DNA sequence: TCTATATTCAACCACATGGATGAATTAGAG
DNA sequence: CTCTAATTCATCCATGTGGTTGAATATAGA
């Protein structure tokens, strides 16, 4: 779990995952959108691989990567434990009120509700 | 999002969140289960706070912490994008086969499928 | 075989992280 | 006011991270 969340804690790697969601990609293809060296991208890919989020298949001199959703499912499951906290009536009410607050930046007469 | 996943990438902090799921906790209470200094626990709590996962209310000399589920909901939502990958028929089949494989450690005749 | 391509490896650097420890801050309790 | 409790601050340390660069490895192609 540690390595999974750690891997997700970086925008570069999250976008790589997003790219992999469209299908198989080579290391160069994954690196292409970023202004970093291939070696740096290679390290990111290794982090994803170590977290089990990415599987690599070497065909010739090219490394083809594909998404492995297993750890994402585990993370999703872990977070699911807390689902009740953001779907509870109290929390929904609280967020509604906060949203109300944001869309009404004139604190002329706060306290109509609640 | 970075800071949220970063905060979740540590077992100590994940357990703190789990403790907070049972209700309000003080800094000392959150630190108690761990064999680390209060200062170290305080740092963990600050990481959670910075990620927006924890709200702090100072009453007297005691800091009371409670869970803020908002960022967890965001993370959950982010992961939800990939849900189709672990609920697709192909993936379910693949995981079933892998589970079959694990429960049958005699590789006498691999290659029946595929 | 020679060369270009795809990728990793090995150092190196700046900075973040998780921990310890001891002093500082703040506030109840007597 | 003084003592103690709750917490942070400041400093230090070892290790990890994200990045660079240049060399190494391995394969495809002429």
GROMACS .gro file of N, CA and C in nm, chain A residues 16-108:
model
  279
   16UNK      N    1   0.123   0.942  -1.650
   16UNK     CA    2   0.167   0.820  -1.720
   16UNK      C    3   0.060   0.712  -1.708
   17UNK      N    4   0.005   0.697  -1.589
   17UNK     CA    5  -0.102   0.599  -1.571
   17UNK      C    6  -0.220   0.633  -1.661
   18UNK      N    7  -0.251   0.762  -1.666
   18UNK     CA    8  -0.363   0.805  -1.748
   18UNK      C    9  -0.339   0.772  -1.895
   19UNK      N   10  -0.215   0.790  -1.938
   19UNK     CA   11  -0.180   0.756  -2.076
   19UNK      C   12  -0.193   0.606  -2.098
   20UNK      N   13  -0.150   0.529  -1.998
   20UNK     CA   14  -0.158   0.384  -2.010
   20UNK      C   15  -0.301   0.335  -2.013
   21UNK      N   16  -0.392   0.418  -1.964
   21UNK     CA   17  -0.533   0.380  -1.966
   21UNK      C   18  -0.584   0.369  -2.109
   22UNK      N   19  -0.514   0.434  -2.203
   22UNK     CA   20  -0.554   0.426  -2.343
   22UNK      C   21  -0.491   0.308  -2.414
   23UNK      N   22  -0.406   0.235  -2.344
   23UNK     CA   23  -0.344   0.119  -2.406
   23UNK      C   24  -0.194   0.114  -2.384
   24UNK      N   25  -0.133   0.014  -2.438
   24UNK     CA   26   0.010  -0.011  -2.425
   24UNK      C   27   0.092   0.109  -2.473
   25UNK      N   28   0.200   0.137  -2.400
   25UNK     CA   29   0.290   0.246  -2.438
   25UNK      C   30   0.435   0.203  -2.417
   26UNK      N   31   0.523   0.254  -2.501
   26UNK     CA   32   0.666   0.228  -2.479
   26UNK      C   33   0.720   0.331  -2.380
   27UNK      N   34   0.840   0.306  -2.333
   27UNK     CA   35   0.905   0.399  -2.240
   27UNK      C   36   0.917   0.537  -2.304
   28UNK      N   37   0.962   0.542  -2.428
   28UNK     CA   38   0.977   0.670  -2.496
   28UNK      C   39   0.844   0.741  -2.509
   29UNK      N   40   0.740   0.666  -2.542
   29UNK     CA   41   0.607   0.726  -2.556
   29UNK      C   42   0.559   0.784  -2.423
   30UNK      N   43   0.584   0.712  -2.316
   30UNK     CA   44   0.543   0.761  -2.184
   30UNK      C   45   0.620   0.887  -2.146
   31UNK      N   46   0.747   0.893  -2.187
   31UNK     CA   47   0.832   1.006  -2.151
   31UNK      C   48   0.801   1.129  -2.234
   32UNK      N   49   0.754   1.107  -2.355
   32UNK     CA   50   0.741   1.215  -2.454
   32UNK      C   51   0.671   1.342  -2.403
   33UNK      N   52   0.557   1.332  -2.329
   33UNK     CA   53   0.489   1.456  -2.291
   33UNK      C   54   0.566   1.543  -2.192
   34UNK      N   55   0.671   1.494  -2.134
   34UNK     CA   56   0.737   1.566  -2.026
   34UNK      C   57   0.872   1.622  -2.068
   35UNK      N   58   0.908   1.731  -2.005
   35UNK     CA   59   1.036   1.795  -2.035
   35UNK      C   60   1.144   1.742  -1.943
   36UNK      N   61   1.153   1.611  -1.936
   36UNK     CA   62   1.256   1.548  -1.853
   36UNK      C   63   1.335   1.450  -1.937
   37UNK      N   64   1.447   1.408  -1.886
   37UNK     CA   65   1.532   1.315  -1.959
   37UNK      C   66   1.467   1.178  -1.963
   38UNK      N   67   1.509   1.097  -2.056
   38UNK     CA   68   1.459   0.960  -2.063
   38UNK      C   69   1.495   0.883  -1.937
   39UNK      N   70   1.613   0.910  -1.883
   39UNK     CA   71   1.654   0.840  -1.762
   39UNK      C   72   1.558   0.872  -1.648
   40UNK      N   73   1.517   0.998  -1.637
   40UNK     CA   74   1.423   1.036  -1.531
   40UNK      C   75   1.289   0.965  -1.551
   41UNK      N   76   1.243   0.964  -1.675
   41UNK     CA   77   1.117   0.893  -1.704
   41UNK      C   78   1.130   0.745  -1.671
   42UNK      N   79   1.244   0.689  -1.705
   42UNK     CA   80   1.269   0.548  -1.677
   42UNK      C   81   1.256   0.521  -1.527
   43UNK      N   82   1.304   0.615  -1.446
   43UNK     CA   83   1.293   0.598  -1.300
   43UNK      C   84   1.146   0.603  -1.257
   44UNK      N   85   1.071   0.697  -1.311
   44UNK     CA   86   0.928   0.706  -1.278
   44UNK      C   87   0.859   0.573  -1.311
   45UNK      N   88   0.892   0.521  -1.428
   45UNK     CA   89   0.830   0.397  -1.471
   45UNK      C   90   0.867   0.284  -1.377
   46UNK      N   91   0.991   0.287  -1.327
   46UNK     CA   92   1.030   0.183  -1.233
   46UNK      C   93   0.954   0.196  -1.102
   47UNK      N   94   0.926   0.318  -1.061
   47UNK     CA   95   0.847   0.338  -0.939
   47UNK      C   96   0.707   0.278  -0.957
   48UNK      N   97   0.647   0.306  -1.072
   48UNK     CA   98   0.514   0.250  -1.101
   48UNK      C   99   0.520   0.098  -1.105
   49UNK      N  100   0.626   0.048  -1.166
   49UNK     CA  101   0.642  -0.097  -1.177
   49UNK      C  102   0.657  -0.159  -1.039
   50UNK      N  103   0.739  -0.097  -0.956
   50UNK     CA  104   0.763  -0.150  -0.822
   50UNK      C  105   0.634  -0.149  -0.738
   51UNK      N  106   0.548  -0.054  -0.766
   51UNK     CA  107   0.420  -0.048  -0.695
   51UNK      C  108   0.319  -0.146  -0.754
   52UNK      N  109   0.358  -0.215  -0.860
   52UNK     CA  110   0.269  -0.313  -0.922
   52UNK      C  111   0.165  -0.250  -1.012
   53UNK      N  112   0.181  -0.121  -1.042
   53UNK     CA  113   0.081  -0.051  -1.122
   53UNK      C  114   0.107  -0.066  -1.271
   54UNK      N  115   0.224  -0.114  -1.306
   54UNK     CA  116   0.266  -0.118  -1.445
   54UNK      C  117   0.339  -0.250  -1.471
   55UNK      N  118   0.302  -0.314  -1.579
   55UNK     CA  119   0.371  -0.435  -1.622
   55UNK      C  120   0.450  -0.403  -1.747
   56UNK      N  121   0.567  -0.463  -1.757
   56UNK     CA  122   0.655  -0.433  -1.867
   56UNK      C  123   0.681  -0.560  -1.947
   57UNK      N  124   0.677  -0.545  -2.078
   57UNK     CA  125   0.710  -0.660  -2.164
   57UNK      C  126   0.816  -0.613  -2.262
   58UNK      N  127   0.929  -0.680  -2.261
   58UNK     CA  128   1.040  -0.639  -2.347
   58UNK      C  129   1.030  -0.717  -2.478
   59UNK      N  130   1.012  -0.642  -2.586
   59UNK     CA  131   1.010  -0.705  -2.719
   59UNK      C  132   1.122  -0.639  -2.800
   60UNK      N  133   1.228  -0.713  -2.820
   60UNK     CA  134   1.342  -0.655  -2.888
   60UNK      C  135   1.407  -0.551  -2.800
   61UNK      N  136   1.436  -0.436  -2.855
   61UNK     CA  137   1.500  -0.332  -2.773
   61UNK      C  138   1.397  -0.240  -2.712
   62UNK      N  139   1.271  -0.268  -2.737
   62UNK     CA  140   1.165  -0.179  -2.690
   62UNK      C  141   1.093  -0.240  -2.570
   63UNK      N  142   1.065  -0.155  -2.470
   63UNK     CA  143   0.991  -0.200  -2.352
   63UNK      C  144   0.847  -0.151  -2.363
   64UNK      N  145   0.754  -0.242  -2.371
   64UNK     CA  146   0.613  -0.206  -2.379
   64UNK      C  147   0.551  -0.214  -2.239
   65UNK      N  148   0.481  -0.109  -2.201
   65UNK     CA  149   0.424  -0.102  -2.067
   65UNK      C  150   0.272  -0.104  -2.076
   66UNK      N  151   0.212  -0.175  -1.981
   66UNK     CA  152   0.067  -0.166  -1.973
   66UNK      C  153   0.026  -0.151  -1.827
   67UNK      N  154  -0.092  -0.097  -1.809
   67UNK     CA  155  -0.146  -0.071  -1.676
   67UNK      C  156  -0.183  -0.201  -1.608
   68UNK      N  157  -0.148  -0.211  -1.481
   68UNK     CA  158  -0.202  -0.319  -1.398
   68UNK      C  159  -0.292  -0.256  -1.293
   69UNK      N  160  -0.422  -0.276  -1.304
   69UNK     CA  161  -0.515  -0.203  -1.218
   69UNK      C  162  -0.527  -0.260  -1.076
   70UNK      N  163  -0.468  -0.376  -1.052
   70UNK     CA  164  -0.484  -0.440  -0.922
   70UNK      C  165  -0.460  -0.347  -0.803
   71UNK      N  166  -0.342  -0.287  -0.793
   71UNK     CA  167  -0.315  -0.200  -0.678
   71UNK      C  168  -0.409  -0.081  -0.671
   72UNK      N  169  -0.454  -0.032  -0.787
   72UNK     CA  170  -0.550   0.079  -0.785
   72UNK      C  171  -0.680   0.031  -0.719
   73UNK      N  172  -0.718  -0.092  -0.750
   73UNK     CA  173  -0.839  -0.147  -0.688
   73UNK      C  174  -0.821  -0.157  -0.537
   74UNK      N  175  -0.701  -0.198  -0.493
   74UNK     CA  176  -0.676  -0.207  -0.349
   74UNK      C  177  -0.686  -0.070  -0.284
   75UNK      N  178  -0.624   0.028  -0.347
   75UNK     CA  179  -0.629   0.164  -0.293
   75UNK      C  180  -0.774   0.213  -0.287
   76UNK      N  181  -0.846   0.185  -0.393
   76UNK     CA  182  -0.987   0.224  -0.399
   76UNK      C  183  -1.064   0.161  -0.284
   77UNK      N  184  -1.036   0.035  -0.261
   77UNK     CA  185  -1.101  -0.038  -0.153
   77UNK      C  186  -1.065   0.024  -0.018
   78UNK      N  187  -0.937   0.055  -0.001
   78UNK     CA  188  -0.893   0.115   0.124
   78UNK      C  189  -0.968   0.246   0.149
   79UNK      N  190  -0.975   0.329   0.047
   79UNK     CA  191  -1.044   0.457   0.061
   79UNK      C  192  -1.193   0.435   0.085
   80UNK      N  193  -1.245   0.328   0.029
   80UNK     CA  194  -1.388   0.300   0.043
   80UNK      C  195  -1.432   0.290   0.188
   81UNK      N  196  -1.342   0.249   0.274
   81UNK     CA  197  -1.373   0.243   0.417
   81UNK      C  198  -1.424   0.377   0.468
   82UNK      N  199  -1.372   0.484   0.413
   82UNK     CA  200  -1.407   0.618   0.463
   82UNK      C  201  -1.524   0.679   0.389
   83UNK      N  202  -1.579   0.601   0.295
   83UNK     CA  203  -1.685   0.657   0.211
   83UNK      C  204  -1.799   0.713   0.296
   84UNK      N  205  -1.831   0.642   0.404
   84UNK     CA  206  -1.943   0.685   0.487
   84UNK      C  207  -1.923   0.828   0.538
   85UNK      N  208  -1.797   0.871   0.547
   85UNK     CA  209  -1.773   1.004   0.604
   85UNK      C  210  -1.809   1.115   0.507
   86UNK      N  211  -1.797   1.087   0.377
   86UNK     CA  212  -1.833   1.193   0.284
   86UNK      C  213  -1.969   1.169   0.221
   87UNK      N  214  -2.035   1.061   0.259
   87UNK     CA  215  -2.170   1.041   0.210
   87UNK      C  216  -2.273   1.048   0.322
   88UNK      N  217  -2.225   1.067   0.444
   88UNK     CA  218  -2.319   1.078   0.556
   88UNK      C  219  -2.401   1.205   0.541
   89UNK      N  220  -2.522   1.201   0.592
   89UNK     CA  221  -2.611   1.317   0.578
   89UNK      C  222  -2.545   1.442   0.635
   90UNK      N  223  -2.480   1.425   0.749
   90UNK     CA  224  -2.419   1.540   0.815
   90UNK      C  225  -2.312   1.603   0.727
   91UNK      N  226  -2.230   1.515   0.667
   91UNK     CA  227  -2.122   1.568   0.585
   91UNK      C  228  -2.175   1.630   0.458
   92UNK      N  229  -2.274   1.567   0.397
   92UNK     CA  230  -2.333   1.624   0.276
   92UNK      C  231  -2.390   1.762   0.307
   93UNK      N  232  -2.460   1.771   0.420
   93UNK     CA  233  -2.515   1.899   0.462
   93UNK      C  234  -2.404   2.002   0.480
   94UNK      N  235  -2.300   1.959   0.548
   94UNK     CA  236  -2.188   2.050   0.576
   94UNK      C  237  -2.128   2.103   0.447
   95UNK      N  238  -2.108   2.011   0.348
   95UNK     CA  239  -2.047   2.055   0.223
   95UNK      C  240  -2.142   2.143   0.143
   96UNK      N  241  -2.271   2.113   0.154
   96UNK     CA  242  -2.369   2.200   0.087
   96UNK      C  243  -2.361   2.341   0.145
   97UNK      N  244  -2.356   2.347   0.276
   97UNK     CA  245  -2.350   2.478   0.341
   97UNK      C  246  -2.224   2.552   0.301
   98UNK      N  247  -2.113   2.477   0.295
   98UNK     CA  248  -1.988   2.540   0.258
   98UNK      C  249  -1.994   2.593   0.116
   99UNK      N  250  -2.058   2.515   0.027
   99UNK     CA  251  -2.072   2.557  -0.111
   99UNK      C  252  -2.158   2.683  -0.119
  100UNK      N  253  -2.267   2.683  -0.043
  100UNK     CA  254  -2.352   2.802  -0.031
  100UNK      C  255  -2.268   2.923   0.008
  101UNK      N  256  -2.184   2.901   0.107
  101UNK     CA  257  -2.098   3.006   0.159
  101UNK      C  258  -2.007   3.062   0.050
  102UNK      N  259  -1.950   2.970  -0.030
  102UNK     CA  260  -1.858   3.013  -0.134
  102UNK      C  261  -1.929   3.097  -0.240
  103UNK      N  262  -2.049   3.058  -0.276
  103UNK     CA  263  -2.121   3.127  -0.383
  103UNK      C  264  -2.190   3.254  -0.332
  104UNK      N  265  -2.169   3.286  -0.207
  104UNK     CA  266  -2.230   3.409  -0.153
  104UNK      C  267  -2.125   3.488  -0.077
  105UNK      N  268  -2.039   3.560  -0.152
  105UNK     CA  269  -1.925   3.624  -0.085
  105UNK      C  270  -1.961   3.753  -0.013
  106UNK      N  271  -2.090   3.787   0.000
  106UNK     CA  272  -2.130   3.906   0.075
  106UNK      C  273  -2.182   3.863   0.212
  107UNK      N  274  -2.100   3.875   0.314
  107UNK     CA  275  -2.142   3.827   0.446
  107UNK      C  276  -2.233   3.929   0.514
  108UNK      N  277  -2.338   3.967   0.445
  108UNK     CA  278  -2.425   4.072   0.500
  108UNK      C  279  -2.516   4.017   0.608
   0.00000   0.00000   0.00000
